[in-house]
């Protein structure tokens, strides 16, 4: 693994830079629930009329602050496809990172009780627009640059960065909630911190090169070959580089022949394409209803609902949840994703999550906690044994989530699309993710308040009844090149693909011979 890391160090650096934007993704999904659950924030923005807590208004504003981010992200993901196809992956990310930063500034400067929420909503929409595009383009960019033997691991860094962003958000909420009893810093520190990873990403993007697969797809062949050799840390005429580039060119030529002058209808309904778009849409529909995002967005409220009362208890329990998610995701990406395979990882993950949610629902039904208040001051009473048991189940649940349905949907959809339609595929996948993310985040506060233990039973049924079954019917992609996906999904036969690769390699060899003879002729004249 160490030798692979050194050989692919430039690809890892590219992923590290690009995925700063994914830290933003995780951070923004985790920060809002903690901010809105803060009692001072609620009172400052009119959620305690006449000093009386209005739970319905709190639920409404809480769902708005969280869900408007997803609304913006949905349109950002869709809008990124034509831009990415026209200007490339790198410059698309630079532009949308700048858009995100403007939104972060708006949420940070909000103060007035009369228009502060409007500024927060506007800022969250703009930030969401940026995050949606980043979440669509970043995995495509990384996947196109990664070699097939470590592509799953490198692409899976996406979910590690999401988990890191969520964990950071929980502990910033914890630090602010415990140490700052009142004042605008309660939301300015959490919202303002977004500018740190945004700045790191923006400056880092100027140190990396454009995707060779994208460059090849728009006819910039020499630049594409040079960038591929740079990423592989090999000479431009190395056999491995030329063979990989021949694969890329063969796949692109096949796509151009089959779908010249690509438009959206051909992209979606070309041979072997429609089923890929269906998988991309459905896999994220199911991921959003796995229950993780409801826990992630509203962790303090969720832990309060199972008996972790008091600000310190609920926020600290959320922080521990974030740490476990990060550690489990990192372990799986580096040691499991290329060993177990995509399908079985998804299946085991879904079964484990479903069983644990059934257990939590059963305990919550038979041993309901005496109070549910995540924003009260002080430490709160010690959680009961039943509450501690349910928290333990949630911690084990997130381990199962992190070994399958957390990272793998992004890895899988990055795997299955050909170069020419990948920006459309990742845009649809990201739009599906944000659409259902929006729906889940909008309804979760009311489900927590209204369903009680039934929310866990519902998520458990989705995990086992839908997600586990879906895992078994999709094809395995572990260890296959991006160009192999056309063979897997029936766009072209394996025999035709090998013939096309051989022809491309022969073409490159002929070019080399002609170039050598030309150089010899010049030398003789001299």
Short mmCIF file of C-alpha atoms in Angstrom, two decimals:
data_model
loop_
_atom_site.label_atom_id
_atom_site.label_comp_id
_atom_site.label_asym_id
_atom_site.label_seq_id
_atom_site.Cartn_x
_atom_site.Cartn_y
_atom_site.Cartn_z
CA UNK A 1 0.00 0.00 0.00
CA UNK A 2 2.93 2.35 0.76
CA UNK A 3 4.37 1.88 -2.75
CA UNK A 4 0.92 2.54 -4.26
CA UNK A 5 0.64 5.71 -2.19
CA UNK A 6 4.01 6.98 -3.44
CA UNK A 7 3.30 6.11 -7.07
CA UNK A 8 -0.13 7.78 -6.94
CA UNK A 9 0.85 10.65 -4.65
CA UNK A 10 -0.21 13.25 -7.24
CA UNK A 11 -3.65 11.66 -7.53
CA UNK A 12 -3.99 11.60 -3.74
CA UNK A 13 -2.99 15.27 -3.64
CA UNK A 14 -5.60 16.09 -6.28
CA UNK A 15 -8.24 14.23 -4.27
CA UNK A 16 -7.14 15.96 -1.07
CA UNK A 17 -7.49 19.42 -2.66
CA UNK A 18 -10.76 18.74 -4.49
CA UNK A 19 -12.32 17.11 -1.45
CA UNK A 20 -11.87 20.16 0.76
CA UNK A 21 -15.16 21.05 -0.90
CA UNK A 22 -16.59 17.81 0.45
CA UNK A 23 -15.57 18.82 3.98
CA UNK A 24 -17.86 21.79 3.30
CA UNK A 25 -20.56 19.31 2.28
CA UNK A 26 -20.24 17.43 5.57
CA UNK A 27 -19.76 20.52 7.70
CA UNK A 28 -22.81 22.32 6.33
CA UNK A 29 -25.01 19.26 6.76
CA UNK A 30 -24.01 18.92 10.42
CA UNK A 31 -23.82 22.51 11.60
CA UNK A 32 -27.37 23.83 11.14
CA UNK A 33 -29.17 21.43 13.50
CA UNK A 34 -26.91 22.41 16.40
CA UNK A 35 -27.20 26.14 15.70
CA UNK A 36 -31.00 26.11 15.51
CA UNK A 37 -31.32 23.95 18.65
CA UNK A 38 -29.48 26.63 20.67
CA UNK A 39 -31.92 28.39 23.01
CA UNK A 40 -30.40 31.86 22.52
CA UNK A 41 -30.67 31.54 18.72
CA UNK A 42 -34.30 30.50 19.08
CA UNK A 43 -35.16 33.43 21.36
CA UNK A 44 -33.19 35.96 19.27
CA UNK A 45 -35.10 35.05 16.11
CA UNK A 46 -38.57 34.96 17.67
CA UNK A 47 -39.17 31.28 18.33
CA UNK A 48 -40.14 31.92 21.98
CA UNK A 49 -43.06 34.40 21.67
CA UNK A 50 -43.80 36.02 25.05
CA UNK A 51 -41.13 33.85 26.63
CA UNK A 52 -42.97 30.59 25.76
CA UNK A 53 -41.28 27.97 23.59
CA UNK A 54 -43.17 27.45 20.29
CA UNK A 55 -42.11 23.92 19.24
CA UNK A 56 -44.03 24.06 15.97
CA UNK A 57 -42.26 27.28 14.93
CA UNK A 58 -38.89 25.84 16.01
CA UNK A 59 -39.49 22.72 13.91
CA UNK A 60 -40.50 24.88 10.94
CA UNK A 61 -37.48 27.21 11.10
CA UNK A 62 -35.12 24.33 11.87
CA UNK A 63 -36.27 22.42 8.79
CA UNK A 64 -36.05 25.59 6.68
CA UNK A 65 -32.49 26.46 7.73
CA UNK A 66 -31.36 22.91 6.98
CA UNK A 67 -33.42 22.23 3.86
CA UNK A 68 -32.85 25.45 1.86
CA UNK A 69 -29.21 24.32 1.55
CA UNK A 70 -30.43 21.15 -0.18
CA UNK A 71 -32.77 23.15 -2.42
CA UNK A 72 -29.87 25.26 -3.65
CA UNK A 73 -27.66 22.18 -3.97
CA UNK A 74 -30.22 20.43 -6.18
CA UNK A 75 -30.03 23.21 -8.78
CA UNK A 76 -26.27 23.55 -8.38
CA UNK A 77 -25.80 19.87 -9.14
CA UNK A 78 -27.95 20.06 -12.29
CA UNK A 79 -26.35 23.33 -13.44
CA UNK A 80 -22.84 21.95 -13.08
CA UNK A 81 -23.19 19.43 -15.94
CA UNK A 82 -23.14 21.79 -18.97
CA UNK A 83 -20.57 24.06 -17.31
CA UNK A 84 -18.25 21.15 -16.48
CA UNK A 85 -18.59 19.81 -20.03
CA UNK A 86 -17.67 23.20 -21.49
CA UNK A 87 -14.90 24.60 -19.26
CA UNK A 88 -13.58 21.45 -17.56
CA UNK A 89 -13.64 20.05 -14.05
CA UNK A 90 -11.00 22.32 -12.50
CA UNK A 91 -12.44 25.72 -13.50
CA UNK A 92 -15.99 24.61 -12.69
CA UNK A 93 -14.86 23.84 -9.13
CA UNK A 94 -13.07 27.18 -8.83
CA UNK A 95 -16.19 29.11 -9.88
CA UNK A 96 -18.62 27.25 -7.62
CA UNK A 97 -16.26 27.45 -4.62
CA UNK A 98 -16.37 31.24 -4.98
CA UNK A 99 -20.20 31.11 -5.08
CA UNK A 100 -20.19 29.05 -1.89
CA UNK A 101 -17.95 31.60 -0.14
CA UNK A 102 -20.42 34.43 -0.89
CA UNK A 103 -23.20 32.39 0.74
CA UNK A 104 -21.03 31.67 3.78
CA UNK A 105 -20.43 35.40 4.26
CA UNK A 106 -24.19 36.13 4.17
CA UNK A 107 -24.99 33.57 6.89
CA UNK A 108 -22.12 34.85 9.02
CA UNK A 109 -23.13 38.54 8.98
CA UNK A 110 -26.81 37.86 9.85
CA UNK A 111 -27.77 39.65 13.09
CA UNK A 112 -31.04 41.58 13.07
CA UNK A 113 -34.09 39.71 14.42
CA UNK A 114 -36.15 41.34 11.63
CA UNK A 115 -34.10 40.20 8.61
CA UNK A 116 -31.39 37.94 10.04
CA UNK A 117 -33.23 34.74 9.16
CA UNK A 118 -33.72 36.01 5.60
CA UNK A 119 -29.96 36.53 5.28
CA UNK A 120 -29.33 33.04 6.68
CA UNK A 121 -31.81 31.53 4.22
CA UNK A 122 -30.26 33.43 1.28
CA UNK A 123 -26.75 32.48 2.34
CA UNK A 124 -27.69 28.83 2.77
CA UNK A 125 -29.27 28.74 -0.71
CA UNK A 126 -26.13 30.23 -2.30
CA UNK A 127 -23.84 27.94 -0.31
CA UNK A 128 -26.03 25.02 -1.30
CA UNK A 129 -25.79 26.00 -4.97
CA UNK A 130 -22.00 25.85 -4.65
CA UNK A 131 -21.95 22.61 -2.66
CA UNK A 132 -24.34 20.89 -5.07
CA UNK A 133 -22.06 21.60 -8.02
CA UNK A 134 -18.95 20.61 -6.06
CA UNK A 135 -20.56 17.34 -4.98
CA UNK A 136 -21.34 16.51 -8.63
CA UNK A 137 -18.03 17.53 -10.20
CA UNK A 138 -15.54 16.51 -7.50
CA UNK A 139 -16.09 12.72 -7.59
CA UNK A 140 -16.09 12.74 -11.43
CA UNK A 141 -12.82 14.69 -11.44
CA UNK A 142 -11.15 12.34 -8.96
CA UNK A 143 -12.51 9.18 -10.59
CA UNK A 144 -11.26 10.27 -14.02
CA UNK A 145 -7.75 10.81 -12.67
CA UNK A 146 -7.41 7.72 -10.44
CA UNK A 147 -5.91 4.39 -11.66
CA UNK A 148 -8.31 1.45 -11.48
CA UNK A 149 -6.43 -0.51 -8.78
CA UNK A 150 -6.94 2.26 -6.18
CA UNK A 151 -9.88 4.14 -7.70
CA UNK A 152 -12.36 2.90 -5.10
CA UNK A 153 -10.06 3.94 -2.26
CA UNK A 154 -9.28 7.37 -3.71
CA UNK A 155 -12.87 8.08 -4.75
CA UNK A 156 -13.99 6.87 -1.32
CA UNK A 157 -12.01 9.70 0.29
CA UNK A 158 -15.19 11.65 -0.55
CA UNK A 159 -17.04 10.05 2.35
CA UNK A 160 -14.04 10.40 4.70
CA UNK A 161 -14.12 14.13 4.03
CA UNK A 162 -17.90 14.22 4.56
CA UNK A 163 -17.45 12.43 7.90
CA UNK A 164 -14.61 14.79 8.86
CA UNK A 165 -16.78 17.82 8.07
CA UNK A 166 -19.70 16.44 10.09
CA UNK A 167 -17.44 15.66 13.07
CA UNK A 168 -15.91 19.16 12.99
CA UNK A 169 -19.40 20.69 12.91
CA UNK A 170 -20.51 18.67 15.96
CA UNK A 171 -17.55 19.74 18.06
CA UNK A 172 -17.80 23.39 17.01
CA UNK A 173 -21.46 23.24 18.04
CA UNK A 174 -20.39 21.58 21.30
CA UNK A 175 -17.71 24.21 22.03
CA UNK A 176 -20.01 27.11 21.21
CA UNK A 177 -23.00 25.60 23.07
CA UNK A 178 -21.04 24.96 26.27
CA UNK A 179 -18.81 28.06 26.36
CA UNK A 180 -20.89 30.84 24.76
CA UNK A 181 -24.23 31.24 26.57
CA UNK A 182 -25.51 34.12 24.42
CA UNK A 183 -24.59 36.55 21.65
CA UNK A 184 -24.23 36.52 17.86
CA UNK A 185 -21.09 34.36 18.09
CA UNK A 186 -23.43 31.41 18.65
CA UNK A 187 -24.07 31.31 14.88
CA UNK A 188 -21.26 33.52 13.53
CA UNK A 189 -18.49 31.16 14.63
CA UNK A 190 -20.10 28.01 13.16
CA UNK A 191 -21.17 29.70 9.92
CA UNK A 192 -17.96 31.72 9.56
CA UNK A 193 -15.76 28.63 9.91
CA UNK A 194 -17.05 27.50 6.49
CA UNK A 195 -14.67 30.00 4.88
CA UNK A 196 -11.61 28.08 6.13
CA UNK A 197 -12.03 24.89 4.03
CA UNK A 198 -13.44 26.98 1.16
CA UNK A 199 -10.25 29.07 1.11
CA UNK A 200 -8.04 25.97 1.35
CA UNK A 201 -9.82 24.44 -1.64
CA UNK A 202 -9.80 27.61 -3.75
CA UNK A 203 -6.04 28.10 -3.40
CA UNK A 204 -5.29 24.38 -3.73
CA UNK A 205 -7.17 24.09 -7.05
CA UNK A 206 -4.49 26.24 -8.69
CA UNK A 207 -1.86 23.56 -7.89
CA UNK A 208 -3.53 20.66 -9.76
CA UNK A 209 -4.01 19.73 -13.42
CA UNK A 210 -7.15 19.18 -15.49
CA UNK A 211 -8.61 15.68 -15.93
CA UNK A 212 -6.87 13.84 -18.81
CA UNK A 213 -10.10 12.02 -19.66
CA UNK A 214 -11.96 15.32 -19.97
CA UNK A 215 -9.18 16.79 -22.14
CA UNK A 216 -9.21 13.74 -24.41
CA UNK A 217 -13.00 13.96 -24.73
CA UNK A 218 -12.75 17.53 -26.11
CA UNK A 219 -9.89 16.78 -28.50
CA UNK A 220 -6.96 18.21 -26.49
CA UNK A 221 -4.99 14.99 -26.97
CA UNK A 222 -1.42 16.15 -26.36
CA UNK A 223 -2.36 17.93 -23.13
CA UNK A 224 -4.39 14.91 -22.02
CA UNK A 225 -1.47 12.52 -22.54
CA UNK A 226 0.92 14.87 -20.74
CA UNK A 227 -1.44 15.19 -17.76
CA UNK A 228 -1.95 11.42 -17.58
CA UNK A 229 1.83 10.84 -17.54
CA UNK A 230 2.18 13.53 -14.85
CA UNK A 231 -0.46 11.89 -12.64
CA UNK A 232 1.11 8.43 -13.07
CA UNK A 233 4.63 9.83 -12.46
CA UNK A 234 5.92 8.11 -15.60
CA UNK A 235 7.50 9.28 -18.91
CA UNK A 236 5.02 10.30 -21.56
CA UNK A 237 6.15 7.39 -23.78
CA UNK A 238 5.91 4.72 -21.02
CA UNK A 239 4.01 1.60 -22.17
CA UNK A 240 1.60 1.74 -19.18
CA UNK A 241 0.72 5.37 -19.94
CA UNK A 242 0.24 4.75 -23.65
CA UNK A 243 -1.90 1.64 -22.99
CA UNK A 244 -4.15 3.49 -20.53
CA UNK A 245 -4.43 6.42 -22.93
CA UNK A 246 -5.31 4.01 -25.75
CA UNK A 247 -8.15 2.66 -23.57
CA UNK A 248 -9.39 6.20 -22.95
CA UNK A 249 -9.26 7.13 -26.64
CA UNK A 250 -10.90 3.87 -27.71
CA UNK A 251 -13.81 4.42 -25.33
CA UNK A 252 -14.23 8.05 -26.44
CA UNK A 253 -14.09 7.13 -30.12
CA UNK A 254 -16.72 4.42 -29.60
CA UNK A 255 -18.96 6.92 -27.82
CA UNK A 256 -18.50 9.50 -30.58
CA UNK A 257 -19.37 6.95 -33.25
CA UNK A 258 -22.45 5.80 -31.37
CA UNK A 259 -23.57 9.24 -30.17
CA UNK A 260 -22.02 11.94 -32.31
CA UNK A 261 -23.09 15.47 -31.35
CA UNK A 262 -24.20 14.33 -27.91
CA UNK A 263 -27.42 15.83 -26.56
CA UNK A 264 -29.36 15.10 -23.39
CA UNK A 265 -31.72 12.63 -25.10
CA UNK A 266 -28.85 10.57 -26.48
CA UNK A 267 -26.91 10.85 -23.22
CA UNK A 268 -29.80 9.40 -21.22
CA UNK A 269 -31.19 6.92 -23.74
CA UNK A 270 -28.11 5.81 -25.69
CA UNK A 271 -27.39 2.08 -25.67
CA UNK A 272 -26.43 0.92 -22.17
CA UNK A 273 -26.94 4.36 -20.62
CA UNK A 274 -30.51 4.46 -19.29
CA UNK A 275 -29.99 1.73 -16.66
CA UNK A 276 -26.94 3.60 -15.36
CA UNK A 277 -28.99 6.75 -14.82
CA UNK A 278 -31.69 4.73 -13.09
CA UNK A 279 -29.09 3.20 -10.74
CA UNK A 280 -27.57 6.64 -10.06
CA UNK A 281 -30.98 8.10 -9.15
CA UNK A 282 -32.23 5.18 -7.06
CA UNK A 283 -29.02 4.54 -5.12
CA UNK A 284 -29.15 8.06 -3.68
CA UNK A 285 -32.89 7.94 -3.08
CA UNK A 286 -32.27 4.90 -0.89
CA UNK A 287 -29.18 6.37 0.78
CA UNK A 288 -31.11 9.41 1.95
CA UNK A 289 -33.82 7.21 3.51
CA UNK A 290 -31.26 5.06 5.35
CA UNK A 291 -31.76 7.25 8.44
CA UNK A 292 -28.20 8.54 8.66
CA UNK A 293 -29.00 12.04 7.43
CA UNK A 294 -31.85 12.43 9.90
CA UNK A 295 -29.39 11.55 12.66
CA UNK A 296 -26.64 13.65 11.07
CA UNK A 297 -28.64 16.84 10.59
CA UNK A 298 -30.49 16.69 13.89
CA UNK A 299 -28.07 14.73 16.07
CA UNK A 300 -28.65 16.82 19.24
CA UNK A 301 -32.43 16.44 18.86
CA UNK A 302 -32.15 12.71 18.06
CA UNK A 303 -30.00 12.03 21.12
CA UNK A 304 -32.36 14.12 23.24
CA UNK A 305 -35.27 12.02 21.95
CA UNK A 306 -33.66 8.83 23.31
CA UNK A 307 -32.93 10.37 26.72
CA UNK A 308 -29.72 12.44 26.44
CA UNK A 309 -31.23 15.57 27.99
CA UNK A 310 -29.40 18.84 28.53
CA UNK A 311 -27.16 20.78 26.16
CA UNK A 312 -23.87 19.15 27.19
CA UNK A 313 -25.18 15.57 27.08
CA UNK A 314 -26.87 15.79 23.68
CA UNK A 315 -24.05 17.74 21.99
CA UNK A 316 -21.30 15.51 23.44
CA UNK A 317 -23.16 12.35 22.38
CA UNK A 318 -23.39 13.88 18.88
CA UNK A 319 -19.64 14.55 18.88
CA UNK A 320 -18.83 10.95 19.80
CA UNK A 321 -21.13 9.83 16.97
CA UNK A 322 -19.13 12.04 14.57
CA UNK A 323 -15.78 10.58 15.73
CA UNK A 324 -16.99 6.99 15.29
CA UNK A 325 -18.32 7.79 11.82
CA UNK A 326 -14.99 9.32 10.74
CA UNK A 327 -12.85 6.45 12.11
CA UNK A 328 -15.11 3.74 10.65
CA UNK A 329 -15.28 5.42 7.24
CA UNK A 330 -11.50 5.87 7.09
CA UNK A 331 -10.84 2.24 8.06
CA UNK A 332 -13.27 0.93 5.44
CA UNK A 333 -11.99 3.13 2.60
CA UNK A 334 -8.35 2.20 3.15
CA UNK A 335 -8.75 -1.49 4.03
CA UNK A 336 -12.18 -2.70 2.89
CA UNK A 337 -13.52 -1.06 -0.26
CA UNK A 338 -11.13 -2.85 -2.64
CA UNK A 339 -11.30 -6.15 -0.70
CA UNK A 340 -14.96 -6.90 -0.03
CA UNK A 341 -16.35 -5.37 -3.23
CA UNK A 342 -19.20 -2.93 -3.82
CA UNK A 343 -22.26 -5.23 -3.78
CA UNK A 344 -21.52 -7.24 -0.66
CA UNK A 345 -20.42 -4.16 1.26
CA UNK A 346 -23.74 -2.48 0.44
CA UNK A 347 -25.72 -5.60 1.39
CA UNK A 348 -23.98 -6.17 4.75
CA UNK A 349 -24.25 -2.46 5.53
CA UNK A 350 -28.02 -2.36 4.83
CA UNK A 351 -28.76 -5.48 6.90
CA UNK A 352 -26.70 -4.25 9.86
CA UNK A 353 -28.34 -0.81 9.85
CA UNK A 354 -31.84 -2.25 9.60
CA UNK A 355 -31.37 -4.71 12.47
CA UNK A 356 -29.94 -2.01 14.76
CA UNK A 357 -32.75 0.44 13.99
CA UNK A 358 -35.34 -2.25 14.79
CA UNK A 359 -33.58 -2.76 18.16
CA UNK A 360 -33.55 1.00 18.89
CA UNK A 361 -37.24 1.30 17.97
CA UNK A 362 -38.16 -1.62 20.21
CA UNK A 363 -36.21 -0.23 23.21
CA UNK A 364 -37.65 3.26 22.69
CA UNK A 365 -41.17 1.78 22.60
CA UNK A 366 -40.75 -0.24 25.81
CA UNK A 367 -38.45 2.18 27.71
CA UNK A 368 -39.34 5.76 26.65
CA UNK A 369 -37.17 8.51 28.20
CA UNK A 370 -38.81 10.86 30.71
CA UNK A 371 -37.94 14.12 28.89
CA UNK A 372 -36.72 15.31 25.48
CA UNK A 373 -34.95 18.65 25.48
CA UNK A 374 -31.71 19.20 23.59
CA UNK A 375 -31.45 22.93 24.15
CA UNK A 376 -31.89 23.21 27.88
CA UNK A 377 -29.04 24.69 29.87
CA UNK A 378 -26.74 22.73 32.07
CA UNK A 379 -25.60 19.16 31.90
CA UNK A 380 -29.00 17.50 32.21
CA UNK A 381 -29.67 14.35 34.18
CA UNK A 382 -27.63 11.22 33.62
CA UNK A 383 -29.02 9.09 30.75
CA UNK A 384 -30.81 5.89 31.80
CA UNK A 385 -29.47 2.43 30.99
CA UNK A 386 -32.01 2.16 28.17
CA UNK A 387 -30.85 5.49 26.72
CA UNK A 388 -27.22 4.41 26.92
CA UNK A 389 -28.13 1.16 25.16
CA UNK A 390 -29.89 3.04 22.35
CA UNK A 391 -26.91 5.39 22.00
CA UNK A 392 -24.63 2.34 21.71
CA UNK A 393 -26.88 0.96 18.96
CA UNK A 394 -26.64 4.29 17.11
CA UNK A 395 -22.85 4.17 17.38
CA UNK A 396 -22.75 0.63 15.98
CA UNK A 397 -25.30 1.66 13.33
CA UNK A 398 -22.98 4.37 12.00
CA UNK A 399 -20.16 1.80 11.71
CA UNK A 400 -22.37 -0.29 9.39
CA UNK A 401 -23.35 2.87 7.49
CA UNK A 402 -19.70 3.80 7.06
CA UNK A 403 -18.75 0.42 5.60
CA UNK A 404 -21.27 0.57 2.78
CA UNK A 405 -24.11 2.98 2.18
CA UNK A 406 -22.09 6.00 3.34
CA UNK A 407 -19.12 6.00 0.93
CA UNK A 408 -20.08 3.46 -1.74
CA UNK A 409 -22.91 5.23 -3.62
CA UNK A 410 -20.43 7.95 -4.61
CA UNK A 411 -17.79 5.37 -5.52
CA UNK A 412 -20.30 3.32 -7.51
CA UNK A 413 -21.80 6.11 -9.59
CA UNK A 414 -18.30 7.46 -10.27
CA UNK A 415 -17.44 3.98 -11.58
CA UNK A 416 -20.29 3.27 -13.97
CA UNK A 417 -20.47 6.21 -16.42
CA UNK A 418 -18.36 6.60 -19.60
CA UNK A 419 -16.25 9.74 -19.99
CA UNK A 420 -18.54 11.50 -22.42
CA UNK A 421 -21.65 11.21 -20.24
CA UNK A 422 -20.02 11.16 -16.79
CA UNK A 423 -20.81 14.81 -16.08
CA UNK A 424 -24.49 14.12 -16.84
CA UNK A 425 -24.48 10.97 -14.70
CA UNK A 426 -22.79 12.58 -11.71
CA UNK A 427 -25.02 15.65 -12.03
CA UNK A 428 -28.16 13.48 -11.93
CA UNK A 429 -26.78 11.41 -9.03
CA UNK A 430 -25.90 14.53 -7.08
CA UNK A 431 -29.27 16.12 -7.88
CA UNK A 432 -31.03 12.97 -6.65
CA UNK A 433 -28.92 13.03 -3.49
CA UNK A 434 -29.82 16.66 -2.81
CA UNK A 435 -33.49 16.30 -3.78
CA UNK A 436 -34.09 13.47 -1.31
CA UNK A 437 -31.74 15.12 1.17
CA UNK A 438 -34.05 18.14 1.02
CA UNK A 439 -37.16 16.01 1.56
CA UNK A 440 -35.63 14.10 4.50
CA UNK A 441 -34.24 17.20 6.20
CA UNK A 442 -37.55 19.04 5.76
CA UNK A 443 -39.70 16.33 7.36
CA UNK A 444 -37.29 15.02 10.04
CA UNK A 445 -38.14 17.58 12.79
CA UNK A 446 -41.83 16.70 12.49
CA UNK A 447 -41.06 12.96 12.36
CA UNK A 448 -38.98 13.21 15.56
CA UNK A 449 -41.80 15.11 17.29
CA UNK A 450 -44.72 13.13 15.86
CA UNK A 451 -43.52 9.56 15.25
CA UNK A 452 -41.31 8.88 18.26
CA UNK A 453 -40.02 5.30 18.16
CA UNK A 454 -41.76 4.67 14.81
CA UNK A 455 -39.18 6.79 12.97
CA UNK A 456 -36.56 4.09 13.69
CA UNK A 457 -38.94 1.28 12.63
CA UNK A 458 -39.58 3.11 9.36
CA UNK A 459 -35.89 3.55 8.58
CA UNK A 460 -35.18 -0.10 9.52
CA UNK A 461 -37.80 -1.30 7.05
CA UNK A 462 -36.30 0.79 4.25
CA UNK A 463 -32.81 -0.54 5.06
CA UNK A 464 -33.74 -4.22 4.90
CA UNK A 465 -36.72 -4.19 2.53
CA UNK A 466 -35.30 -1.92 -0.18
CA UNK A 467 -31.59 -1.22 0.26
CA UNK A 468 -30.43 -4.78 0.92
CA UNK A 469 -32.43 -6.07 -2.06
CA UNK A 470 -31.11 -3.31 -4.34
CA UNK A 471 -27.53 -4.19 -3.36
CA UNK A 472 -27.91 -7.70 -4.78
CA UNK A 473 -29.23 -6.72 -8.23
CA UNK A 474 -26.58 -4.20 -9.32
CA UNK A 475 -23.39 -5.40 -11.09
CA UNK A 476 -20.01 -5.53 -9.30
CA UNK A 477 -17.45 -2.91 -10.44
CA UNK A 478 -14.49 -3.62 -8.13
CA UNK A 479 -11.18 -3.90 -10.02
CA UNK A 480 -12.66 -2.92 -13.40
CA UNK A 481 -11.48 0.10 -15.39
CA UNK A 482 -13.88 2.93 -16.22
CA UNK A 483 -13.71 1.83 -19.85
CA UNK A 484 -14.86 -1.70 -18.85
CA UNK A 485 -18.22 -0.26 -17.75
CA UNK A 486 -19.45 -0.09 -21.34
CA UNK A 487 -18.89 -3.85 -21.58
CA UNK A 488 -20.62 -4.51 -18.23
CA UNK A 489 -23.70 -2.48 -19.22
CA UNK A 490 -23.91 -3.85 -22.78
CA UNK A 491 -22.91 -0.75 -24.77
CA UNK A 492 -20.24 -2.76 -26.58
CA UNK A 493 -18.95 -6.33 -26.58
CA UNK A 494 -15.69 -7.31 -24.88
CA UNK A 495 -14.31 -8.51 -28.24
CA UNK A 496 -15.00 -5.18 -29.96
CA UNK A 497 -13.42 -3.28 -27.06
CA UNK A 498 -10.19 -5.32 -27.25
CA UNK A 499 -10.04 -4.78 -31.01
CA UNK A 500 -10.45 -1.03 -30.57
CA UNK A 501 -7.71 -0.91 -27.91
CA UNK A 502 -5.33 -2.91 -30.13
CA UNK A 503 -6.03 -0.54 -33.02
CA UNK A 504 -5.35 2.51 -30.87
CA UNK A 505 -2.10 1.02 -29.54
CA UNK A 506 -1.04 0.25 -33.12
CA UNK A 507 -1.82 3.85 -34.08
CA UNK A 508 0.35 5.18 -31.24
CA UNK A 509 3.20 2.81 -32.17
CA UNK A 510 2.98 3.97 -35.79
CA UNK A 511 3.17 7.59 -34.64
CA UNK A 512 6.25 6.79 -32.56
CA UNK A 513 7.95 5.08 -35.53
CA UNK A 514 7.16 8.00 -37.84
CA UNK A 515 8.41 10.45 -35.22
CA UNK A 516 11.66 8.48 -34.78
CA UNK A 517 12.28 8.33 -38.55
CA UNK A 518 11.60 12.04 -38.84
CA UNK A 519 14.13 12.78 -36.08
CA UNK A 520 16.73 10.53 -37.75
CA UNK A 521 16.22 12.30 -41.08
CA UNK A 522 16.81 15.67 -39.46
CA UNK A 523 19.97 14.38 -37.77
CA UNK A 524 21.34 13.07 -41.08
CA UNK A 525 20.74 16.41 -42.79
CA UNK A 526 22.52 18.20 -39.98
#
